Amino acid sequence: MASLFRPHHNVLARLSLLLLAGGAVGGLGGVFFYVRSPLARGMQDPIEQPIQFDHRHHTRDEGIDCRFCHNTVEKSPHAGIPETQLCLNCHSQIWNQSPLLEPVRKSFFEGRPINWKKVNDVPDFVYFNHSIHVAKGVGCVTCHGRVDLMPAVEKANPLTMSWCLDCHRNPEKNLRPVSEVTNMEWKPEGDPVEVGHALKEQNQVLTRTSCTTCHR
Amino acid sequence: MSHHQSAGSERRSGALTIVKRVDPPRFWRSLEARSRSPELIEASKGEFPQGADQLADEPSRRSFMQLVGASTALVGAAACQRPNQKIYPYVRRPPEVTPGNPLHFATAYSLEGYARGLVVESHGGRPTKIEGNSDHPDSLGATTALDQALILGLYDDNRARQITHRREPGLGPEPAAWRSILVMIAERSEKLAQKNGAGLRFLVDPSASPLQADLRARLSERFPQAKFVAFSAVAAEGAALGNKLAFGRPLETRHDLAQAQVILALDADFLGDGPEQVKLSRQFGASRTPGPAMSRLYVAEPCFTPTGMLADHRLRLRGSEILALAQALVVELAKQPGLDGLAPLAGLPRAAASVDARWVAALAKDLARTRGKCAIIAGRRQPAAVHALAAAMNSALRNVGATVNYATPLAIDGGVEALRGLVEDIAAGTVDTLVITAKNPVFGAPADFKFDKLLARVPLSIYCGMAEDETSAAVTTFVPVAHSLESWGDGRALDGTVSIIQPLIHPLWSQVTDTDVTAAFLGEGDKGSHDLLTTFWKKRAIGSGWATDVSFDGLWESWLAKGVVDRTAAQPESGLATNPGALAGALAPLVAKAVKGDSIEIGFAVCPKVFDGRYANNAWLQELPHPVTKITWDNAVLMSKATAARLNVETGDVVRIEAGDRHVTGPAYIQPGHADEAVTVALGYGRTVAGKLAKGVGFNAAALRDSASPWFARGVNLARTSRTIRFGITQDHWDMEGRDPVIVATLAEFHKEGSHVNEKLEQQRRPLETIHEPVDYSQQPYKWAMAIDLSKCSGCNACVVACVSENNIPIVGRENVRIGREMQWLRLDRYYEGPVEDPEVVVQPVMCMHCEAAPCEYVCPVNATVHSDEGLNEMVYNRCVGTRYCNNNCPYKVRRFNFLDYHKEPSHVDKMATNPDVTVRSRGIMEKCTYCVQRIERKRIDARVEGRKIADGEIVTACQQVCPTGAIDFGSLNDPGARVTALHADPRRYNLLHEIGTRPRTAYLARIRNPNPELA
Amino acid sequence: MSAPGHAQGNDAEVVLDPLDPRPFIEGKQTDKSLNDSLFRHVWIVPGKGWLALFTVALSMLGLLGLALGYTLYKGIGAWGNNNPVGWAFDIINFVWWIGIGHAGTLISAILLLFQQKWRTSINRFAEAMTLFAVMCALIFPIFHTGRPWFAAYWLMPYPSVQGIWPQFKSPLVWDVFAVSTYFTISLLFWYLGLIPDLAALRDSSTSKAKRTIYGMAAMGWRSSGRHWAEYKWSYLLLAGISTPLVLSVHTIVSFDFATSVLPGWHTTIFPPYFVAGAIFSGFAMVMTWMIPARHFLGLKHVVTMRHLENMCKVMLATGMMVSYGYIMEHFIAWYSGNQYESDMFFKVRWQGPFAPIFWLMVVCNVVTPQFFWFKKLRTSIVFMWFAALAINIGMWCERFNIIVTALHRDFLPASWGNYAPTWVDFCLFTGTIGLFSTLFLLFLKFVPAVAVTEIKELRHDTEHETHAAAAGGIHP
């Protein structure tokens, strides 16, 4: 009786085995890179807000300091989203007829908050605290990126745990004088590493990596 | 935290102003703008249409997200989706509100007529945690377990929301509007005024509130013939009457145990019951430090109480036999030199009961020895005779003015006897308008009054209550009222110190208060309690020259800020003395008609969990293990082993108790140390009209209560039925099995060099050989540790509820407690020593020991429980996969596993009670005590931002902060000056299960007893 | 390829071991007769008996699905586990099944290295059991966790975005490696052994479909000399690899308990005592299935009384080791003077609420095997079957004693608890038995239950040696 299988079937068999192994490795590798990709982390993806607020205009053109609006950043876990009244402090004078600002006026007169969309979000079992980071000379730009160049704000960093840990293990490269925290263009003068070490001393930076530092 | 809720609270607290910054820094301030302006009512309507529906998404978005947070971790792992969360900023942010930082407001809460000062933590407009007000004389910074549970009571979903009115008794209730009720009251009071208020009765809650007193005065002017009856199901009537007998006028007893060396408690649970309990616990705790000045406590009681558990000598007597003891003591005392003044009382005919003569003799000597520095305290359940004798003995012992004081009552006192008058009036048909602000009198009134039936005879009965209950079902008009944390009012401490009760949040549902209803009869029902209050106090302040019309507002702010009004303490009477001769005459008839009969005696007890039943719908309290029996979600028929044996009853057997034509059935529980031939049943259970939690929990002992003998009765029959139940009990093993987790010693043994106990203590703390080099924490900024003094812990449960409230610990329900799945992180282990008939008790709080060599850590496969650089044993919820290996390997079994999704779909209001600083754990996760790490981290960040170190005492754990006796201390062992460092070096210090080599960070201080050598 | 003197060999009864003259293969067999008899059950249409059993097995498997589904929906709270008793049926079943898996490897690997010819008739059978038992066991490490959807991959060491790794100090992590390695090797070993038979099936199959399927499975085996050489070589190699596994796997499982501080767990004797117990229960399980199988599949001529008796002897030996373990535990508990230990053994296990289970264990695991001292009993099919059953039960009780009894009363009397299983627990246990039976019945249907090639080989060897004997090589 003629054999069902011919020599070339061996090749097929070997190939399929190869594919099996390759597929497994490739699949896992793919996942490995995907979860680290900006796509998976929701980065470089400008979020549309109920009001077309343009940070470029306010910070660059008007030169308003971050803390003018995000004014609890130095004393609270939350940086603080400006209350409607704060917007109107200026905009009752300028652009007070602009249709773009209608939602703001509506919010003010109806006493209903503006529903901003969250851009930089961490899971709720993560207790991030702005005040301590700012007090120790971690600049806004370090985590939030060049907000002053964003027409609509987008997530600039992965905000994964390993990303946080990188800095908590070696903070030097991300430190600056406390006076410069809101400066978007500050660059260390001289060797960044040396400057970093000096600043670590100066700002008494004692980063911790114990779990309860962030998880409670 | 929730910005939207803040937005809401902002509207409420617009004009908040910082008044005082105390150390540790916290803002206390008033909520002035919460006065009920029409604009506000509008706003609130918008905010809470029919219930808290509007709260659907935001109010505690964070906690809700934390709820699903752990599952969100999946997403977190491969967070491949846009954040779809919203941020709701303020519209107008009040200057002092910083989103993310809690505020603290001073207020007070009245129970049994007297107010205890509280400081309430508020997150974004949500009150989340109760603390004591250290400036308040009856709090001194601590609270009771009941106070702690107020938060959950506030957010109780079952609270009534709709006013109902019956056109006349018998007709069905119809929904009514507050306005129409006001109109009705106005018309009715017109009519009543014409006949001088004849037929008008107010059944009120005992209260020392100056505002209420003022309203009563003004009402009496308008309705001269109106009567005010105060009623509390558990009022201490005997005390009032007894003091009247002793001193000729109604006086109120106050105690001061700061100097007391010998204390005798006659069925008085002064550490676990009554308005004084927190203050007395603090003083007594201080006096329990071993040394020459260590106090000695004698207790005579039918059934164990926290006080009895701490006693140095405990005599188990049936409640009615305490009188015999008091008499026997008088006889013995009269024999002592200088006390023969008591002789006339010694001559009284003796109540029938056999009392251990040796015990009494030794006690008498001890009291005589420490005259002026001892105290005899009679309990609320004891009859006038006992209180009178106690007063006589105290004054003979020159204790009056030192450890015991008497003062004119501030609260109108009332109880069964007071109610009897009203009952007779109603029966006689002379009452046509009854306003009830007392707490659920239908449920609490003695059964023989048949109060619910009587109410049907009153044409108009208005009841103010927080939830639908037995009374609201019997009245014509039911007005739901706001919670104490939602309303304005005032109250007085037992020493008279006034506190202003200020609201923490805009009423979730009903905005009406008792005050409004009462004031309605003066035509001021629409003014709102805030206006009434300020008007009254302004008048009072200006009248007594404290302030001018101008400066009042500032003064008012300072009152609200501090939580107490200075210079309002009332001085006790001085120069009081009893006349034993006269007293003897007065007492003779009372002694004669003391409870008699040789059948089983039934004693009714105030429940340390649901009190008189008013907290029956509070899950935190229902699931709280009873301080003595450790029973949750039930009351029981407690009896001694001997009695149980005689009745052929076992724990869990349902017994039928018959008293006359009335009977109840309830499960029996064999209670070591219970008096023989007696049973104790707790009041407050078996609610029929109540919230979903309270219904069908336990049995209503009050159904057996007779107005003739409301506390102790003979002539009851007990019979076993065929049914049995299984209690939801958290500790069913009593014996220490010779393992001595609690080291107990007498003062003498402890002071003896190299005595057995000292050796044992040394053995239980000296460093052990180990192959692992212990980690050196001395270089760390902090080395957190705890110390628990077992000589002070009375097992009062305050810490357990505080922990539940602070750490969002879920409630699992009776079924799950039965199979051992209770979640409380802190448990109070209770062991009996000695004969089961009359044992001694020790209580031991056990929570995570934060072992330096923690057995739980090396077995966790995923690094979910690890050690911090400062030696905390950390539990990382979001990393936990729930193998339960850690708990298996924990020698202390202090870990708690979420077997089911206990937080599944909490109601919106339940969510409001959660602490946003603590993750809410989902199903399948292990949890445990964290040393309140959220408090540590908050303080750490504050300190680091200010560039300083955390000072000793700055971080206070929830259990430590609330502990009335001060048994718990927390701090850093790297701080040589810290209290905890000293306590860890104390000669009484030992480690629990030291021999395993876990090196726990929580140290225990041995329980030292101070028995009378003569009774040794 | 038959040796000279073939005919003569056919006449002579095959005799190998002068000490035990009984043959491994009964009756006059030829390659053909063996092929026919041993492949028969693959080719015939499954009978009513098989179908009935299969239906039962499937429905039990359904219970498993139900129980697991309900557990996923409700949480571990669906089980009886509670606060002191964190592990119960879940881990009991895990350890029990892993244990059962041990007989296979022992027989196929160690007995092979020791050249125990009698293994050939039962190794295929036992190896299959190993696989299926380990599959049953593998359910629990994942499903006993509160959040299996994380446990499934957080227990694996991989570079995660969280920047953390498993905790390699934890015996549970060692388990993951030990058990998965064990499963992989066993699978390879079993499959390699199958290849020649699959080829034989291919060649004797009647339909094209069957030929194709068996053909692909046989991976082009043509029993060329080179094939045989490499086959032998790699078979020996795998035997070498899996031999240490027999000892390591249950040793590591025992570490789950031995490394803890719990009285009743914290014991150095656990590793050997667990391994012995594993083989003990493994053989019992093989016995339980072998006896009916040989009867219904007509394998009596290759699975002879001699095989069964040998297995009884192994059970007697391992049973004694286990008993020694029990005695040692108790001795140390007393001798150490450690109160927690002595209370655990002499109070809790002997007199506690679960004492009946302890004493049942003693009867099943200590008393039962002693009957195997008597030839009459160890050659009685009925007795040995019931004995094997008893041992299966006894070993399950042993794990209950170790896990639940130790947990429910540990150090602090105040935290003592109790335990009662729920219907889900029972469904879970029954369900795993269902899974095992299903896989096993399928195995019996589609591949020969005994290693036909090896049997044929054995026949040739023995025949050859009897020649030598006849030529006066060996004197009885």
mmCIF file of N, CA and C in Angstrom, chain C residues 90-145:
data_model
loop_
_atom_site.group_PDB
_atom_site.id
_atom_site.type_symbol
_atom_site.label_atom_id
_atom_site.label_comp_id
_atom_site.label_asym_id
_atom_site.label_seq_id
_atom_site.Cartn_x
_atom_site.Cartn_y
_atom_site.Cartn_z
ATOM 1 N N ASP C 90 -9.434 23.124 48.423
ATOM 2 C CA ASP C 90 -8.646 23.542 47.259
ATOM 3 C C ASP C 90 -7.242 22.934 47.307
ATOM 4 N N ILE C 91 -6.523 23.203 48.391
ATOM 5 C CA ILE C 91 -5.132 22.746 48.452
ATOM 6 C C ILE C 91 -5.065 21.255 48.773
ATOM 7 N N ILE C 92 -6.052 20.762 49.538
ATOM 8 C CA ILE C 92 -6.087 19.306 49.772
ATOM 9 C C ILE C 92 -6.117 18.589 48.430
ATOM 10 N N ASN C 93 -7.062 18.978 47.578
ATOM 11 C CA ASN C 93 -7.175 18.329 46.272
ATOM 12 C C ASN C 93 -5.890 18.480 45.481
ATOM 13 N N PHE C 94 -5.324 19.667 45.516
ATOM 14 C CA PHE C 94 -4.081 19.923 44.773
ATOM 15 C C PHE C 94 -3.018 18.909 45.175
ATOM 16 N N VAL C 95 -2.753 18.830 46.476
ATOM 17 C CA VAL C 95 -1.684 17.942 46.938
ATOM 18 C C VAL C 95 -2.040 16.492 46.627
ATOM 19 N N TRP C 96 -3.312 16.165 46.796
ATOM 20 C CA TRP C 96 -3.743 14.783 46.566
ATOM 21 C C TRP C 96 -3.482 14.376 45.120
ATOM 22 N N TRP C 97 -3.905 15.230 44.197
ATOM 23 C CA TRP C 97 -3.750 14.896 42.777
ATOM 24 C C TRP C 97 -2.284 14.849 42.380
ATOM 25 N N ILE C 98 -1.523 15.838 42.806
ATOM 26 C CA ILE C 98 -0.088 15.815 42.485
ATOM 27 C C ILE C 98 0.517 14.513 42.960
ATOM 28 N N GLY C 99 0.131 14.131 44.163
ATOM 29 C CA GLY C 99 0.659 12.880 44.711
ATOM 30 C C GLY C 99 0.351 11.722 43.792
ATOM 31 N N ILE C 100 -0.906 11.644 43.386
ATOM 32 C CA ILE C 100 -1.324 10.536 42.519
ATOM 33 C C ILE C 100 -0.478 10.519 41.252
ATOM 34 N N GLY C 101 -0.101 11.698 40.807
ATOM 35 C CA GLY C 101 0.683 11.763 39.579
ATOM 36 C C GLY C 101 2.038 11.095 39.676
ATOM 37 N N HIS C 102 2.440 10.729 40.901
ATOM 38 C CA HIS C 102 3.832 10.299 41.041
ATOM 39 C C HIS C 102 4.107 8.879 40.578
ATOM 40 N N ALA C 103 3.103 8.022 40.676
ATOM 41 C CA ALA C 103 3.346 6.619 40.317
ATOM 42 C C ALA C 103 3.874 6.534 38.896
ATOM 43 N N GLY C 104 3.234 7.274 37.995
ATOM 44 C CA GLY C 104 3.599 7.192 36.588
ATOM 45 C C GLY C 104 5.079 7.381 36.387
ATOM 46 N N THR C 105 5.583 8.511 36.840
ATOM 47 C CA THR C 105 6.989 8.816 36.609
ATOM 48 C C THR C 105 7.873 7.787 37.277
ATOM 49 N N LEU C 106 7.470 7.396 38.490
ATOM 50 C CA LEU C 106 8.297 6.416 39.180
ATOM 51 C C LEU C 106 8.430 5.171 38.315
ATOM 52 N N ILE C 107 7.274 4.655 37.890
ATOM 53 C CA ILE C 107 7.297 3.410 37.108
ATOM 54 C C ILE C 107 8.096 3.603 35.832
ATOM 55 N N SER C 108 7.750 4.678 35.085
ATOM 56 C CA SER C 108 8.381 4.805 33.767
ATOM 57 C C SER C 108 9.849 5.153 33.902
ATOM 58 N N ALA C 109 10.197 5.996 34.838
ATOM 59 C CA ALA C 109 11.587 6.444 34.907
ATOM 60 C C ALA C 109 12.428 5.538 35.781
ATOM 61 N N ILE C 110 12.109 5.512 37.070
ATOM 62 C CA ILE C 110 13.026 4.839 38.003
ATOM 63 C C ILE C 110 13.065 3.341 37.718
ATOM 64 N N LEU C 111 11.900 2.729 37.563
ATOM 65 C CA LEU C 111 11.914 1.285 37.308
ATOM 66 C C LEU C 111 12.631 0.982 35.997
ATOM 67 N N LEU C 112 12.556 1.915 35.047
ATOM 68 C CA LEU C 112 13.272 1.694 33.790
ATOM 69 C C LEU C 112 14.772 1.668 34.054
ATOM 70 N N LEU C 113 15.224 2.673 34.813
ATOM 71 C CA LEU C 113 16.660 2.736 35.091
ATOM 72 C C LEU C 113 17.094 1.508 35.866
ATOM 73 N N PHE C 114 16.233 1.022 36.746
ATOM 74 C CA PHE C 114 16.564 -0.186 37.506
ATOM 75 C C PHE C 114 16.309 -1.444 36.685
ATOM 76 N N GLN C 115 15.916 -1.254 35.423
ATOM 77 C CA GLN C 115 15.686 -2.386 34.526
ATOM 78 C C GLN C 115 14.670 -3.368 35.086
ATOM 79 N N GLN C 116 13.634 -2.822 35.714
ATOM 80 C CA GLN C 116 12.552 -3.679 36.205
ATOM 81 C C GLN C 116 11.620 -3.994 35.040
ATOM 82 N N LYS C 117 11.834 -5.159 34.441
ATOM 83 C CA LYS C 117 11.097 -5.480 33.224
ATOM 84 C C LYS C 117 9.584 -5.416 33.440
ATOM 85 N N TRP C 118 9.138 -5.755 34.646
ATOM 86 C CA TRP C 118 7.685 -5.881 34.833
ATOM 87 C C TRP C 118 6.984 -4.549 34.642
ATOM 88 N N ARG C 119 7.756 -3.468 34.600
ATOM 89 C CA ARG C 119 7.119 -2.159 34.453
ATOM 90 C C ARG C 119 6.444 -2.019 33.088
ATOM 91 N N THR C 120 6.996 -2.734 32.084
ATOM 92 C CA THR C 120 6.566 -2.487 30.700
ATOM 93 C C THR C 120 5.057 -2.634 30.534
ATOM 94 N N SER C 121 4.458 -3.525 31.281
ATOM 95 C CA SER C 121 3.033 -3.747 31.053
ATOM 96 C C SER C 121 2.179 -2.600 31.608
ATOM 97 N N ILE C 122 2.740 -1.866 32.567
ATOM 98 C CA ILE C 122 1.866 -0.891 33.234
ATOM 99 C C ILE C 122 2.330 0.549 33.057
ATOM 100 N N ASN C 123 3.516 0.774 32.431
ATOM 101 C CA ASN C 123 4.040 2.147 32.484
ATOM 102 C C ASN C 123 3.171 3.096 31.665
ATOM 103 N N ARG C 124 2.756 2.714 30.476
ATOM 104 C CA ARG C 124 1.935 3.579 29.630
ATOM 105 C C ARG C 124 0.719 4.068 30.402
ATOM 106 N N PHE C 125 0.086 3.093 31.008
ATOM 107 C CA PHE C 125 -1.093 3.293 31.831
ATOM 108 C C PHE C 125 -0.825 4.330 32.924
ATOM 109 N N ALA C 126 0.278 4.083 33.642
ATOM 110 C CA ALA C 126 0.597 4.925 34.789
ATOM 111 C C ALA C 126 1.001 6.326 34.328
ATOM 112 N N GLU C 127 1.749 6.388 33.215
ATOM 113 C CA GLU C 127 2.174 7.714 32.738
ATOM 114 C C GLU C 127 0.962 8.540 32.365
ATOM 115 N N ALA C 128 0.020 7.913 31.682
ATOM 116 C CA ALA C 128 -1.196 8.640 31.317
ATOM 117 C C ALA C 128 -1.846 9.214 32.566
ATOM 118 N N MET C 129 -1.922 8.379 33.594
ATOM 119 C CA MET C 129 -2.517 8.848 34.850
ATOM 120 C C MET C 129 -1.763 10.052 35.381
ATOM 121 N N THR C 130 -0.434 9.985 35.335
ATOM 122 C CA THR C 130 0.366 11.111 35.800
ATOM 123 C C THR C 130 -0.118 12.387 35.132
ATOM 124 N N LEU C 131 -0.185 12.331 33.795
ATOM 125 C CA LEU C 131 -0.594 13.537 33.064
ATOM 126 C C LEU C 131 -1.941 14.028 33.546
ATOM 127 N N PHE C 132 -2.905 13.132 33.579
ATOM 128 C CA PHE C 132 -4.269 13.562 33.892
ATOM 129 C C PHE C 132 -4.351 14.063 35.339
ATOM 130 N N ALA C 133 -3.646 13.371 36.236
ATOM 131 C CA ALA C 133 -3.657 13.799 37.640
ATOM 132 C C ALA C 133 -3.069 15.202 37.761
ATOM 133 N N VAL C 134 -1.948 15.416 37.080
ATOM 134 C CA VAL C 134 -1.319 16.741 37.181
ATOM 135 C C VAL C 134 -2.250 17.800 36.594
ATOM 136 N N MET C 135 -2.961 17.456 35.503
ATOM 137 C CA MET C 135 -3.922 18.423 34.956
ATOM 138 C C MET C 135 -4.941 18.799 36.034
ATOM 139 N N CYS C 136 -5.485 17.787 36.709
ATOM 140 C CA CYS C 136 -6.459 18.060 37.775
ATOM 141 C C CYS C 136 -5.831 18.958 38.836
ATOM 142 N N ALA C 137 -4.602 18.628 39.198
ATOM 143 C CA ALA C 137 -3.939 19.400 40.252
ATOM 144 C C ALA C 137 -3.756 20.846 39.817
ATOM 145 N N LEU C 138 -3.369 21.030 38.552
ATOM 146 C CA LEU C 138 -3.019 22.375 38.075
ATOM 147 C C LEU C 138 -4.194 23.347 38.179
ATOM 148 N N ILE C 139 -5.415 22.839 38.244
ATOM 149 C CA ILE C 139 -6.565 23.747 38.365
ATOM 150 C C ILE C 139 -6.438 24.611 39.618
ATOM 151 N N PHE C 140 -5.941 23.995 40.709
ATOM 152 C CA PHE C 140 -6.108 24.637 42.007
ATOM 153 C C PHE C 140 -5.164 25.797 42.291
ATOM 154 N N PRO C 141 -3.867 25.665 41.956
ATOM 155 C CA PRO C 141 -2.994 26.812 42.260
ATOM 156 C C PRO C 141 -3.554 28.108 41.681
ATOM 157 N N ILE C 142 -4.209 28.036 40.541
ATOM 158 C CA ILE C 142 -4.783 29.244 39.952
ATOM 159 C C ILE C 142 -6.117 29.579 40.611
ATOM 160 N N PHE C 143 -7.023 28.611 40.657
ATOM 161 C CA PHE C 143 -8.397 28.926 41.061
ATOM 162 C C PHE C 143 -8.566 29.089 42.568
ATOM 163 N N HIS C 144 -7.580 28.690 43.359
ATOM 164 C CA HIS C 144 -7.771 28.878 44.807
ATOM 165 C C HIS C 144 -7.481 30.331 45.205
ATOM 166 N N THR C 145 -6.938 31.126 44.265
ATOM 167 C CA THR C 145 -6.622 32.506 44.624
ATOM 168 C C THR C 145 -7.864 33.391 44.534
#
